[in-house]
C-alpha atoms as one frame of an Amber mdcrd trajectory, in Angstrom:
protein
 -26.055  14.514  20.538 -28.482  17.454  20.590 -31.075  15.925  22.882 -32.023
  16.916  26.417 -33.063  13.763  28.279 -35.330  13.602  31.285 -34.062  10.258
  32.593 -31.003  10.137  34.842 -29.290   7.410  32.850 -29.450   9.092  29.451
 -28.441  12.384  31.058 -25.280  10.739  32.395 -24.474   9.140  29.028 -24.819
  12.398  27.109 -23.068  14.623  29.666 -20.098  12.278  30.000 -19.665  11.519
  26.277 -20.831   7.907  26.162 -23.520   8.254  23.509 -22.876   7.834  19.786
 -26.222   6.501  18.496 -29.515   5.423  20.023 -32.661   3.862  18.617 -35.956
   5.578  19.494 -34.281   7.841  22.031 -37.431   9.676  23.137 -39.310   6.434
  23.773 -36.287   4.960  25.582 -36.015   8.128  27.691 -39.636   7.765  28.760
 -39.239   4.048  29.480 -36.198   4.735  31.659 -38.308   7.126  33.758 -41.288
   4.799  34.125 -39.715   1.371  34.679 -36.603  -0.438  35.773 -34.733  -1.053
  32.508 -32.728  -4.250  32.036 -29.758  -3.765  29.700 -26.884  -5.926  28.571
 -23.501  -6.001  26.925 -22.020  -9.133  25.336 -18.336  -9.975  25.784 -16.729
 -12.673  23.653 -14.050 -14.730  25.384 -11.166 -14.255  22.935  -8.583 -13.754
  25.726  -8.270 -14.368  29.459  -8.906 -10.711  30.172 -10.721  -7.794  28.618
  -8.643  -4.731  27.789  -9.493  -1.073  28.149 -11.297  -1.108  24.799 -14.176
  -2.732  26.737 -14.058  -0.263  29.606 -16.532   2.142  28.007 -19.266  -0.500
  27.943 -18.419  -1.673  31.464 -18.786   1.884  32.749 -22.116   2.223  30.924
 -23.365  -0.875  32.738 -22.126   0.615  36.006 -24.009   3.864  35.409 -27.117
   1.883  34.417 -27.059   0.196  37.828 -26.184   3.399  39.700 -29.256   5.105
  38.202 -31.576   2.339  39.435 -31.638  -0.163  36.573 -30.455  -3.756  36.104
 -27.346  -4.731  34.084 -26.578  -8.080  32.461 -23.041  -9.127  31.588 -23.349
 -11.745  28.864 -20.385 -14.038  28.296 -20.038 -15.225  24.701 -19.399 -18.894
  25.382 -21.309 -19.696  22.196 -20.535 -16.771  19.900 -16.789 -16.927  20.636
 -16.735 -20.179  18.690 -17.481 -18.112  15.567 -15.898 -14.725  16.246 -17.317
 -11.308  15.432 -16.068 -10.196  11.988 -17.136  -6.563  12.453 -14.507  -4.242
  10.934 -11.818  -6.941  11.184  -9.257  -7.402   8.409  -9.172 -11.189   8.785
 -10.881 -14.123  10.449 -10.386 -14.705  14.173  -8.474 -17.842  15.151 -10.679
 -20.742  16.229 -10.512 -21.405  19.980 -11.107 -24.737  21.651 -13.951 -25.192
  24.135 -11.351 -25.519  26.893  -9.702 -22.217  25.903 -13.057 -20.434  25.816
 -13.981 -21.772  29.252 -10.631 -20.674  30.710 -10.999 -17.228  29.121 -14.496
 -16.777  30.538 -13.235 -17.578  34.037 -10.560 -14.907  33.643 -12.911 -12.295
  32.195 -15.580 -12.712  34.869 -13.232 -11.661  37.654 -13.138  -7.991  36.659
 -16.886  -7.315  36.668 -17.399  -7.557  40.423 -15.186  -4.471  40.758 -17.700
  -2.437  38.771 -21.083  -4.076  39.369 -23.086  -5.384  42.313 -24.212  -8.972
  41.706 -26.835 -10.743  43.789 -30.550 -11.343  44.128 -31.629  -7.747  44.595
 -33.992  -5.964  42.237 -31.244  -4.035  40.434 -28.401  -6.492  41.112 -26.496
  -7.529  38.010 -26.819 -10.907  36.291 -23.900 -12.885  34.852 -25.038 -15.079
  31.941 -23.478 -17.154  29.149 -25.055 -17.433  25.693 -23.823 -21.024  25.363
 -26.854 -21.815  27.531 -29.136 -21.374  24.521 -26.767 -21.411  21.540 -24.953
 -24.715  22.125 -28.126 -26.794  21.766 -29.635 -24.732  18.968 -30.917 -26.922
  16.122 -29.716 -25.363  12.883 -32.703 -26.368  10.747 -35.169 -25.263  13.411
 -33.313 -21.965  13.749 -33.459 -21.329   9.998 -37.116 -22.282   9.858 -38.120
 -20.141  12.836 -35.924 -17.100  12.348 -34.149 -17.161   8.974 -36.986 -15.457
   7.145 -36.698 -12.425   9.428 -33.160 -11.564   8.233 -32.593  -9.674   4.985
 -29.265 -10.558   3.367 -29.490  -7.345   1.337 -29.707  -5.323   4.513 -26.976
  -7.290   6.274 -24.637  -6.627   3.357 -25.354  -2.903   3.641 -23.899  -2.585
   7.158 -20.504  -0.878   7.231 -19.114  -3.609   9.483 -19.715  -6.123   6.693
 -18.933  -3.871   3.724 -15.512  -3.005   5.134 -14.654  -6.710   5.193 -16.002
  -7.408   1.694 -13.688  -4.749   0.309 -10.606  -6.511   1.721  -8.506  -9.308
   0.263  -9.448 -11.635   3.156 -12.896 -12.995   2.328 -15.777 -13.031   4.807
 -16.571 -16.674   5.553 -20.130 -17.957   5.848 -19.282 -18.965   9.422 -18.491
 -15.345  10.329 -21.508 -14.057   8.419 -23.696 -16.065  10.812 -22.340 -14.137
  13.802 -24.795 -11.268  13.507 -27.692 -13.745  13.382 -26.582 -15.321  16.657
 -26.037 -11.963  18.355 -29.518 -10.930  17.256 -30.857 -14.177  18.702 -29.075
 -13.407  21.986 -31.122 -10.215  22.328 -34.343 -12.097  21.594 -33.539 -14.778
  24.198 -32.581 -12.221  26.838 -35.835 -10.397  26.244 -37.858 -13.605  26.363
 -36.140 -14.999  29.471 -35.327 -11.891  31.502 -37.276  -8.992  30.016 -34.096
  -7.326  28.742 -34.962  -4.330  26.561 -31.655  -2.546  26.010 -28.332  -3.504
  24.453 -25.083  -1.497  24.581 -22.092  -1.777  22.303 -19.359   0.139  20.555
 -20.280   1.958  17.363 -18.916  -0.991  15.376 -21.805  -3.060  16.810 -24.602
  -0.891  15.387 -25.573  -3.357  12.651 -25.594  -6.323  15.018 -27.702  -4.432
  17.568 -30.233  -3.264  14.972 -30.608  -6.843  13.743 -31.433  -7.980  17.282
 -33.988  -5.209  17.696 -35.696  -6.053  14.411 -35.766  -9.795  15.159 -37.241
  -9.321  18.635 -39.867  -6.905  17.391 -40.912  -9.294  14.604 -40.965 -12.490
  16.679 -42.024 -11.325  20.155 -43.699  -8.020  19.253 -41.504  -6.333  21.867
 -40.215  -2.787  21.533 -36.556  -2.832  22.550 -33.655  -0.419  22.250 -29.996
  -0.119  21.332 -27.256   2.314  22.333 -23.761   2.587  20.900 -20.773   4.467
  22.252 -17.925   6.032  20.255 -14.983   3.716  19.708 -12.265   4.479  22.220
  -9.531   6.499  20.529  -6.941   9.012  21.589  -7.071  12.627  20.436  -4.763
  11.780  17.526  -7.189   9.126  16.280  -5.363   6.017  17.460  -7.530   3.155
  18.715  -7.018   2.537  22.414  -6.520  -0.816  24.080  -2.947  -1.517  23.122
   0.453   0.088  23.626   3.935  -0.599  22.330   4.341  -3.055  25.211   1.079
  -4.889  24.472  -2.586  -4.706  25.421  -3.739  -2.688  28.419  -5.475  -5.580
  30.186  -7.978  -5.133  32.991  -6.912  -8.250  34.941  -4.047  -7.782  37.385
  -2.444 -11.112  36.414  -2.236  -9.911  32.802  -1.041  -6.360  33.537   0.110
  -5.192  36.942  -1.917  -2.452  38.669   1.240  -0.328  38.596   1.562  -0.609
  34.802  -2.180   0.008  34.488  -1.815   3.143  36.638   1.159   4.282  34.554
  -0.828   3.953  31.327  -3.417   6.475  32.537  -0.763   8.708  34.093   0.886
   9.042  30.695  -2.123   9.778  28.452  -1.936  12.842  26.205  -2.880  16.220
  27.640  -5.765  16.593  25.190  -7.351  13.316  26.358  -7.421  13.940  30.115
 -10.804  15.673  30.371 -12.609  13.176  28.150 -11.150  10.180  29.966 -12.012
  11.640  33.364 -15.662  11.873  32.293 -15.739   8.393  30.772 -13.737   6.344
  33.252 -14.156   8.025  36.634 -17.131   9.093  38.724 -15.851  12.562  39.467
 -18.414  15.306  38.887 -18.576  16.954  35.481 -17.467  20.237  37.046 -14.407
  18.602  38.604 -13.537  16.858  35.327 -13.732  20.190  33.503 -11.641  21.917
  36.174  -8.881  19.311  35.962  -8.953  19.289  32.149  -8.437  23.065  32.104
  -5.108  22.871  33.953  -2.158  24.003  31.855   1.522  23.176  31.418   2.977
  21.125  34.281  -0.223  21.430  36.332  -1.942  19.016  33.943   0.129  16.299
  35.605  -2.064  16.720  38.686  -5.082  15.880  36.536  -3.308  12.858  35.066
  -2.438  11.531  38.507  -6.063  11.962  39.555  -7.172  10.115  36.413  -4.729
   7.271  37.076  -5.762   7.033  40.733  -9.486   7.001  40.018  -9.426   4.544
  37.100  -7.085   2.166  38.949  -9.217   2.391  42.088 -12.308   1.281  40.200
 -10.529  -1.531  38.361  -8.165  -2.856  41.047  -9.326  -1.347  44.349  -8.158
   1.394  46.701  -5.135  -0.496  48.015  -3.704  -1.231  44.566  -4.295   2.341
  43.375  -2.583   3.790  46.437   0.354   1.383  46.112   0.790   2.258  42.430
   0.755   5.992  43.166   3.244   5.591  46.006   5.527   3.461  43.846   5.425
   6.092  41.102   6.377   8.804  43.595   9.151   6.614  44.972  10.561   5.969
  41.502  10.256   9.400  39.969  10.794  11.642  42.971  13.153   9.557  45.079
  14.726   7.170  42.573  13.649   4.209  44.677  12.212   0.749  44.091   8.524
   0.834  45.006   6.826  -2.352  46.144   4.229  -2.210  43.365   6.839  -2.079
  40.598   6.683  -5.131  38.284   9.307  -7.636  39.424  11.111 -10.539  37.797
  13.366 -13.079  39.466  16.632 -14.284  37.991  18.482 -17.319  39.317  22.059
 -16.614  40.329  22.911 -19.769  38.398  22.001 -17.935  35.184  24.561 -15.210
  35.807  26.371 -13.657  34.059  23.602 -12.785  31.578  23.540 -10.175  28.826
  21.706  -6.945  29.491  19.824  -7.348  26.212  18.459 -10.704  27.367  17.379
  -9.229  30.695  15.424  -6.481  28.891  13.595  -9.152  26.904  12.966 -11.293
  30.001  11.553  -8.278  31.825   9.141  -7.376  29.016  10.775  -3.990  28.484
  11.784  -5.168  24.993  10.048  -7.686  22.747  13.222  -9.055  21.159  16.993
  -8.966  21.414  17.068  -6.679  18.398  14.706  -4.208  20.067  16.732  -4.392
  23.301  19.985  -3.619  21.489  18.336  -0.710  19.677  17.067   0.619  23.021
  20.584   0.485  24.437  22.117   2.023  21.313  19.587   4.889  21.401  20.370
   5.729  25.039  17.105   4.467  26.520  18.440   1.688  28.768  19.407   2.207
  32.395  20.313   0.117  35.420  19.701   1.820  38.760  19.280   5.077  36.810
  22.740   4.752  35.229  22.907   4.807  31.435  23.969   1.567  29.698  25.582
   2.117  26.288  27.297  -1.230  25.642  24.962  -3.682  23.918  27.221  -6.515
  25.092  27.060  -5.474  28.748  26.838  -8.489  31.076  24.897  -8.537  34.306
  26.719 -10.284  37.160  25.973 -10.671  40.848  29.356  -9.154  41.711  28.500
  -5.992  39.756  25.091  -5.144  41.237  23.276  -5.568  44.513  19.845  -7.211
  44.430  17.270  -5.920  43.776  18.106  -3.526  40.953  16.000  -1.247  38.790
  15.864  -1.775  35.043  14.514   1.178  33.028  13.465   1.607  29.411  13.170
   5.330  28.836  11.763   7.514  31.584   8.454   5.783  32.240   8.921   1.997
  32.103  10.658   0.231  34.960  11.058  -3.323  36.246  12.676  -4.544  39.447
  15.113  -7.462  39.036  15.558  -9.757  42.016  18.355 -12.370  42.216  17.526
 -15.633  43.978  18.526 -19.282  44.080  15.544 -20.688  42.165  14.813 -18.021
  39.597  11.648 -17.777  37.545   9.630 -15.098  35.878
């Protein structure tokens, strides 16, 4: 964006590549210099953890607080019951109240690693929109706010148009989502003085609706910022890998696997990700991104260390790095390597089944293909027989199971045995 901000927060967003669009940027820039801005991001509870697709917004909240302002993390206890249809090919599955509550508990745990919560002036707030949405009277809502929404305009948003062009129809339930998200912004402004909402670029229509509603009803001038959707240099949307989603919670994805994900990003992505997901200076990010050939691996290790440190803490980041060195430089079995336990009563067991149990393959068919293609190893020794059986007399415990050069699991034999 060709704008030279005077406020610290907008300067950070632009310099580090966070900013896609902004409403009334000059007025927002001035407000950020003259007052403590309260800003929020909403997170629907569709799983027990957020994945790295949400990390951009989390980092924006972190920078908001670091530059002297107040962040709000808004849990979507109410809106999750509907599901955001923005740019989705089909309708989200309906979750029970119990599932939503359990997911919120899981999601909340990650935020304290990035934000300072408490009673201080700029300390973050953790809120849940079920507080005002669950008891909302539908007829009163339509009477008070329905006239402020233009269906014509709502249909013009790309997030809606993309769904209307698909075979899967957009249900009236989903169509209401943008009304409720707009109402969230109004309520946050009314209750807490919140004047800024962040979101990915797919949230632009929802954010603009909230701004318009709040201006019409409360006569408040509020603002919206969107960030580019997180993609790799080849245009692929980030957040998932062949092995599944890159979760932020350690019980959903081990800190070692999280570290490995960042260690293995493409060369062309290193500089951008350093600016977005670490707090290294811009100069240092540029210096690391300029490294060539094998030296770029130094930058990738720095990226992995810094991102893992923020998400999981210094100890976990150090353990992951040490485990990686142990595995790749010494051929060892680092303590942070993902581990599964197999009961000796289950032995002998086929190698294909072990690959599935370990998560290194999603099915027996995929495991056999991995073996056939020369990607399966036990203790760094190639396995070529798809019918190979694992027996306690053949291997000492623990042993290292490898799928290719970068994915490893430690297998421990014991008397009980569970994953």
